[in-house]
mmCIF file of C-alpha atoms in Angstrom:
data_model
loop_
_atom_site.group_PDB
_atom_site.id
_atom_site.type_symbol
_atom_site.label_atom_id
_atom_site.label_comp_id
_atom_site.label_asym_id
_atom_site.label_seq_id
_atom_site.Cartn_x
_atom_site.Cartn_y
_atom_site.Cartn_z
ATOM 1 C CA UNK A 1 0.000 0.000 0.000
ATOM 2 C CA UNK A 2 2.787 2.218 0.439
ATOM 3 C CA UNK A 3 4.305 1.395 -2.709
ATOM 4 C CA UNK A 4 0.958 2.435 -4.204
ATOM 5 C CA UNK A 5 0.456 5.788 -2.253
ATOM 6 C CA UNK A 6 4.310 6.909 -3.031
ATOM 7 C CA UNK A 7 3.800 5.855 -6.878
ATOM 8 C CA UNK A 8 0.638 8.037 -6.826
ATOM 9 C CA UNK A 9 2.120 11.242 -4.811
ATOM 10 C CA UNK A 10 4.822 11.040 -7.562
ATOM 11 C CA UNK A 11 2.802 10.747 -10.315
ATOM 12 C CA UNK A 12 0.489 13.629 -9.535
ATOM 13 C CA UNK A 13 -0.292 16.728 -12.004
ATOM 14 C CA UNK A 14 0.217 19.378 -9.537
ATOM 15 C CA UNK A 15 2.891 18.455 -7.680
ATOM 16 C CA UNK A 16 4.883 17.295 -10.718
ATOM 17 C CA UNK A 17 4.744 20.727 -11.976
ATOM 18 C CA UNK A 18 4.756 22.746 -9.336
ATOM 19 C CA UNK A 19 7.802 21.497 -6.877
ATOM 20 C CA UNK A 20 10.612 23.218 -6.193
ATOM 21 C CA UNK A 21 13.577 20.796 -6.803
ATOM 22 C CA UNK A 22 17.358 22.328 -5.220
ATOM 23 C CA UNK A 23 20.815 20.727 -4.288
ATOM 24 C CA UNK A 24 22.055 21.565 -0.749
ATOM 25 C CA UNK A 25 24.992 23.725 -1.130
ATOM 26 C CA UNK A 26 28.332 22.852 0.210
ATOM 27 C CA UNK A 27 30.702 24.910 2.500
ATOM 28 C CA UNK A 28 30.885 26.283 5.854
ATOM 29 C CA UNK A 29 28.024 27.227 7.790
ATOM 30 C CA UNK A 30 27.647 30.067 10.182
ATOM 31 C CA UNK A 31 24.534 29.305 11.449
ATOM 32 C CA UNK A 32 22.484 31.641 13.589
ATOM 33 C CA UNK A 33 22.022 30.794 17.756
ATOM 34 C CA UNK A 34 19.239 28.110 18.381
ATOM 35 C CA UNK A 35 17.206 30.056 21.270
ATOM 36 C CA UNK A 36 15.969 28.866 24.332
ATOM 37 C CA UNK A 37 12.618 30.103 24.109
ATOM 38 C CA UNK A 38 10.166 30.610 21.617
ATOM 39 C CA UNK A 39 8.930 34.480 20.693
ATOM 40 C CA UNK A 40 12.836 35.764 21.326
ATOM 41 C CA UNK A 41 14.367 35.786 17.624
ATOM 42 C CA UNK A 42 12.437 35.863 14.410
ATOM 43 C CA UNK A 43 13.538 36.140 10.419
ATOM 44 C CA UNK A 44 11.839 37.564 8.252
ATOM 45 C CA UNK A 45 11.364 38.149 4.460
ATOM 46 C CA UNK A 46 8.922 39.579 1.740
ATOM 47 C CA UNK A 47 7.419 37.165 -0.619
ATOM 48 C CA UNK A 48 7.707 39.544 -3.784
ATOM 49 C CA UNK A 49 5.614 40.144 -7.378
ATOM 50 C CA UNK A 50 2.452 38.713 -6.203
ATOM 51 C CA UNK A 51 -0.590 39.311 -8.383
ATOM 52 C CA UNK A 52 -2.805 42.714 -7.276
ATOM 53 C CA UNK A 53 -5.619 41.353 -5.077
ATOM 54 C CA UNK A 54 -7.987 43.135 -3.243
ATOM 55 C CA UNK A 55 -9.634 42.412 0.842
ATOM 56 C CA UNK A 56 -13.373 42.889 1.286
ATOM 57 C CA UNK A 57 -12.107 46.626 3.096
ATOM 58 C CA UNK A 58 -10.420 47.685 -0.343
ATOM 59 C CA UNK A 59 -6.833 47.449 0.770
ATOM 60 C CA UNK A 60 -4.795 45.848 -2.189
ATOM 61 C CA UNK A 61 -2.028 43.790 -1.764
ATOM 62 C CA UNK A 62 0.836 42.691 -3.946
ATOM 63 C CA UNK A 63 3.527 40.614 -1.211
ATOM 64 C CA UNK A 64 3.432 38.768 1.672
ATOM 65 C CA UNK A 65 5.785 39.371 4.659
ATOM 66 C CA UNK A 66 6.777 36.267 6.267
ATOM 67 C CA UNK A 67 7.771 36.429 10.007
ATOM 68 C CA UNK A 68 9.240 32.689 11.703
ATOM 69 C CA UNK A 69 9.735 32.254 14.951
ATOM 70 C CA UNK A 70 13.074 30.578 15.062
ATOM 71 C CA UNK A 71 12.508 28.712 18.055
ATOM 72 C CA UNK A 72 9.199 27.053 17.665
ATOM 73 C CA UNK A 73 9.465 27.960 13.761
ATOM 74 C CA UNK A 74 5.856 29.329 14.102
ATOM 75 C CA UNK A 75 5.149 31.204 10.843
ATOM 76 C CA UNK A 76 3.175 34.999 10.646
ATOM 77 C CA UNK A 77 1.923 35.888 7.326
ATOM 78 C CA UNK A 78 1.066 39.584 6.719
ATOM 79 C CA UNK A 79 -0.352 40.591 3.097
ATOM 80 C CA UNK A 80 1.327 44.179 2.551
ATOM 81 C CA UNK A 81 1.643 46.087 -0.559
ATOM 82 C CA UNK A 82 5.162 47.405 -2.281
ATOM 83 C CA UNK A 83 4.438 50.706 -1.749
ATOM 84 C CA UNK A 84 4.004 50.120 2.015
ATOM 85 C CA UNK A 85 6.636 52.502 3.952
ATOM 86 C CA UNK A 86 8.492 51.587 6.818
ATOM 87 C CA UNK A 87 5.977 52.921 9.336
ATOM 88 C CA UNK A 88 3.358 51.474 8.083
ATOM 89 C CA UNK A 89 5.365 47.723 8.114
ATOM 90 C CA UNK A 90 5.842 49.013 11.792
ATOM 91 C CA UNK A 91 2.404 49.322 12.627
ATOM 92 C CA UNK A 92 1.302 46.080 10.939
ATOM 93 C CA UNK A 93 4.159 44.469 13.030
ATOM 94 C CA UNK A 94 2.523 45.856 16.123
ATOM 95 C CA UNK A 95 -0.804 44.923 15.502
ATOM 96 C CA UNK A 96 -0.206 41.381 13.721
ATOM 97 C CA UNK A 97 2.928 39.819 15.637
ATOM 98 C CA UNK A 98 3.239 41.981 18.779
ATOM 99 C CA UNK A 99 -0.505 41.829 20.123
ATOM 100 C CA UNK A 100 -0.455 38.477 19.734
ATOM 101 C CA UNK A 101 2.708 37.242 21.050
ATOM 102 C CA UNK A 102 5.848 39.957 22.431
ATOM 103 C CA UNK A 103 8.308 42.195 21.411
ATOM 104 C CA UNK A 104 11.066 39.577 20.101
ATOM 105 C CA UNK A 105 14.589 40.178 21.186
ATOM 106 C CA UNK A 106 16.522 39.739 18.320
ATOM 107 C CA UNK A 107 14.760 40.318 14.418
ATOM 108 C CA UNK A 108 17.096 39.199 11.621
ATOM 109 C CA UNK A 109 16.186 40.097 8.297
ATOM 110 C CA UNK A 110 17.935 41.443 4.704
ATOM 111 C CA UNK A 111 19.092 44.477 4.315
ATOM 112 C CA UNK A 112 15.313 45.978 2.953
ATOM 113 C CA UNK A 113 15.118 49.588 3.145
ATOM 114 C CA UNK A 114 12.021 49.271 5.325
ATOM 115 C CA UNK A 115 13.822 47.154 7.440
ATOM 116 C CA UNK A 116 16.953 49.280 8.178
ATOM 117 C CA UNK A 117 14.971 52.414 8.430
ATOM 118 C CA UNK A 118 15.197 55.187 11.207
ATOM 119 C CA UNK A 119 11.932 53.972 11.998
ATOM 120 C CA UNK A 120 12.954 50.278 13.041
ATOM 121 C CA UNK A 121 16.402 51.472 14.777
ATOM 122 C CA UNK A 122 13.935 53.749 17.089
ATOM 123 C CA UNK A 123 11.958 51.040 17.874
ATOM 124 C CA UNK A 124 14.894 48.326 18.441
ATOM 125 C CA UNK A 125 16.803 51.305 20.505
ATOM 126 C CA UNK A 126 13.871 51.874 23.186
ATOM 127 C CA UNK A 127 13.161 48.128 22.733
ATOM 128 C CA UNK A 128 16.086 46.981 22.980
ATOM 129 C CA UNK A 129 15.884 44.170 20.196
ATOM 130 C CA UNK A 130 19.166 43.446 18.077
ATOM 131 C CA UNK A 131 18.170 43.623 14.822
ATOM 132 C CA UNK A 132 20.435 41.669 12.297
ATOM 133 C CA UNK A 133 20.864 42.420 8.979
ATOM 134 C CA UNK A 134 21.921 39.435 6.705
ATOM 135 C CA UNK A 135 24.345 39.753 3.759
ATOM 136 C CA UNK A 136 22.842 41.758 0.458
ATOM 137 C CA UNK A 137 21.707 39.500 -2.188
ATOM 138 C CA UNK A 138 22.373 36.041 0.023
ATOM 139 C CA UNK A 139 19.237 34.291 0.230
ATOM 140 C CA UNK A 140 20.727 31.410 2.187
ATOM 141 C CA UNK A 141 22.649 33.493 5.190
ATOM 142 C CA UNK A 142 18.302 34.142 6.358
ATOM 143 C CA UNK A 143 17.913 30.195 5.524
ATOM 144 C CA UNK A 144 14.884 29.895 8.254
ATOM 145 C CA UNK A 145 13.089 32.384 6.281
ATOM 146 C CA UNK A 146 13.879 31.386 2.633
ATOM 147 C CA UNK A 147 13.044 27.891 3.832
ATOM 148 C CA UNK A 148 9.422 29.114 5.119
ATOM 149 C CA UNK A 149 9.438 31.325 1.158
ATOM 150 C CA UNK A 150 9.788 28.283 -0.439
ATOM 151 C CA UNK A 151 7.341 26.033 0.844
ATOM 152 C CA UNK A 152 4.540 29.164 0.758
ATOM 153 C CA UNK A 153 5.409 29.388 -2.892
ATOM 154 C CA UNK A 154 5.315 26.020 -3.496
ATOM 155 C CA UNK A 155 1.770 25.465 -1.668
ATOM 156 C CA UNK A 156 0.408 28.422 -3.113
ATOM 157 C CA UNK A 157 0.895 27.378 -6.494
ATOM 158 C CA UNK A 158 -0.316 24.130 -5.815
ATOM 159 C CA UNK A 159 -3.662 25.342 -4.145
ATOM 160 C CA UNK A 160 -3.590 28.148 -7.224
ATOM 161 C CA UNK A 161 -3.069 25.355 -10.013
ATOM 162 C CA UNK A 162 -5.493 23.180 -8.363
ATOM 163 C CA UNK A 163 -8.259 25.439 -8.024
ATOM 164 C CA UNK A 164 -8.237 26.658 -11.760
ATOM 165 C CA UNK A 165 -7.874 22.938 -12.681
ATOM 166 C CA UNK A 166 -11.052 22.672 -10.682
ATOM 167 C CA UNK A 167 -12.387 26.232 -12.267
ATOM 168 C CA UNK A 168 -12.647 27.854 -8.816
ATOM 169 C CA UNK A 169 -12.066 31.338 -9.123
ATOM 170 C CA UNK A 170 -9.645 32.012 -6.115
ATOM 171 C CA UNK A 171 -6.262 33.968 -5.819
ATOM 172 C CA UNK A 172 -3.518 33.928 -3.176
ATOM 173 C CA UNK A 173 -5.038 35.849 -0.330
ATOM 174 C CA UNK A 174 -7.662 34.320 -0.166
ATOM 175 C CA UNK A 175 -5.575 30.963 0.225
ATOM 176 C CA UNK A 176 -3.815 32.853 3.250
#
């Protein structure tokens, strides 16, 4: 029966076309601190080039920012838009990951100019969170995050390929 289910999983439309297939790369690793506690240290990253969509309130949206708690890797998905400024990221932080859980100590991230703003160094200053900012164009150095990107992508397009094979007229927020 196994056999049959693992000849089937391969063998299927949407995850034939849609996987992500990738080599581990080789080298030394600098990997970050594992933390003792969940809710101290999160990565995050912007899912980027999303299609338009638009809430029930009107707000469009065109990315998703993708906050994982590196302890319990517990995952935070807020819809944003591009032309979001740094404040506004700031509030939606506040009101998405902070109400709900604390004020992490440590916040590593790329070097996004929302991220390294005056805005966020005020905050991490009276806060006192470390924020971290990874190397510029080195996807793998925030490798909790990219990890988190990749399987979001990969499930979206699955759900996204599934429901037009199925004519449902759905898009990615709504899969959120």
């Amino acid at each position: 029966m196994k056999a049959d289910i693992t000849k089937y999983c391969n063998r299927c439309i949407v995850c034939c076309r849609c996987n992500d297939y990738y080599h581990k790369r080789r080298g030394l690793l600098k990997p970050l601190p594992v933390m003792s506690d969940k809710f101290v240290a999160i990565s995050c990253d912007f899912i980027t080039n999303l299609k338009e969509v638009e809430d029930d309130n009107g707000n469009v949206y065109n990315q998703i920012w993708v906050i994982v708690d590196r302890f319990s890797k517990y995952v935070t998905l807020i819809p944003t838009h591009n032309t979001y400024k740094s404040e506004d990221l700031y509030n939606l932080f506040m009101s998405n990951y902070v109400k709900y859980f604390c004020v992490p100590r440590e916040i590593t991230s790329d070097r996004d100019s929302k991220l390294t703003s005056k805005v966020w160094r005020t905050f991490a200053d009276k806060m006192k969170v470390k924020l971290n900012f990874t190397s510029a164009d080195h996807q793998q150095a925030n490798g909790q995050a990219e990890i988190v990107i990749r399987a979001i992508k990969n499930t979206l397009r699955k759900l996204l390929l599934d429901d037009k094979i199925n004519d449902l007229d759905k898009n990615w927020y709504e899969h959120l």
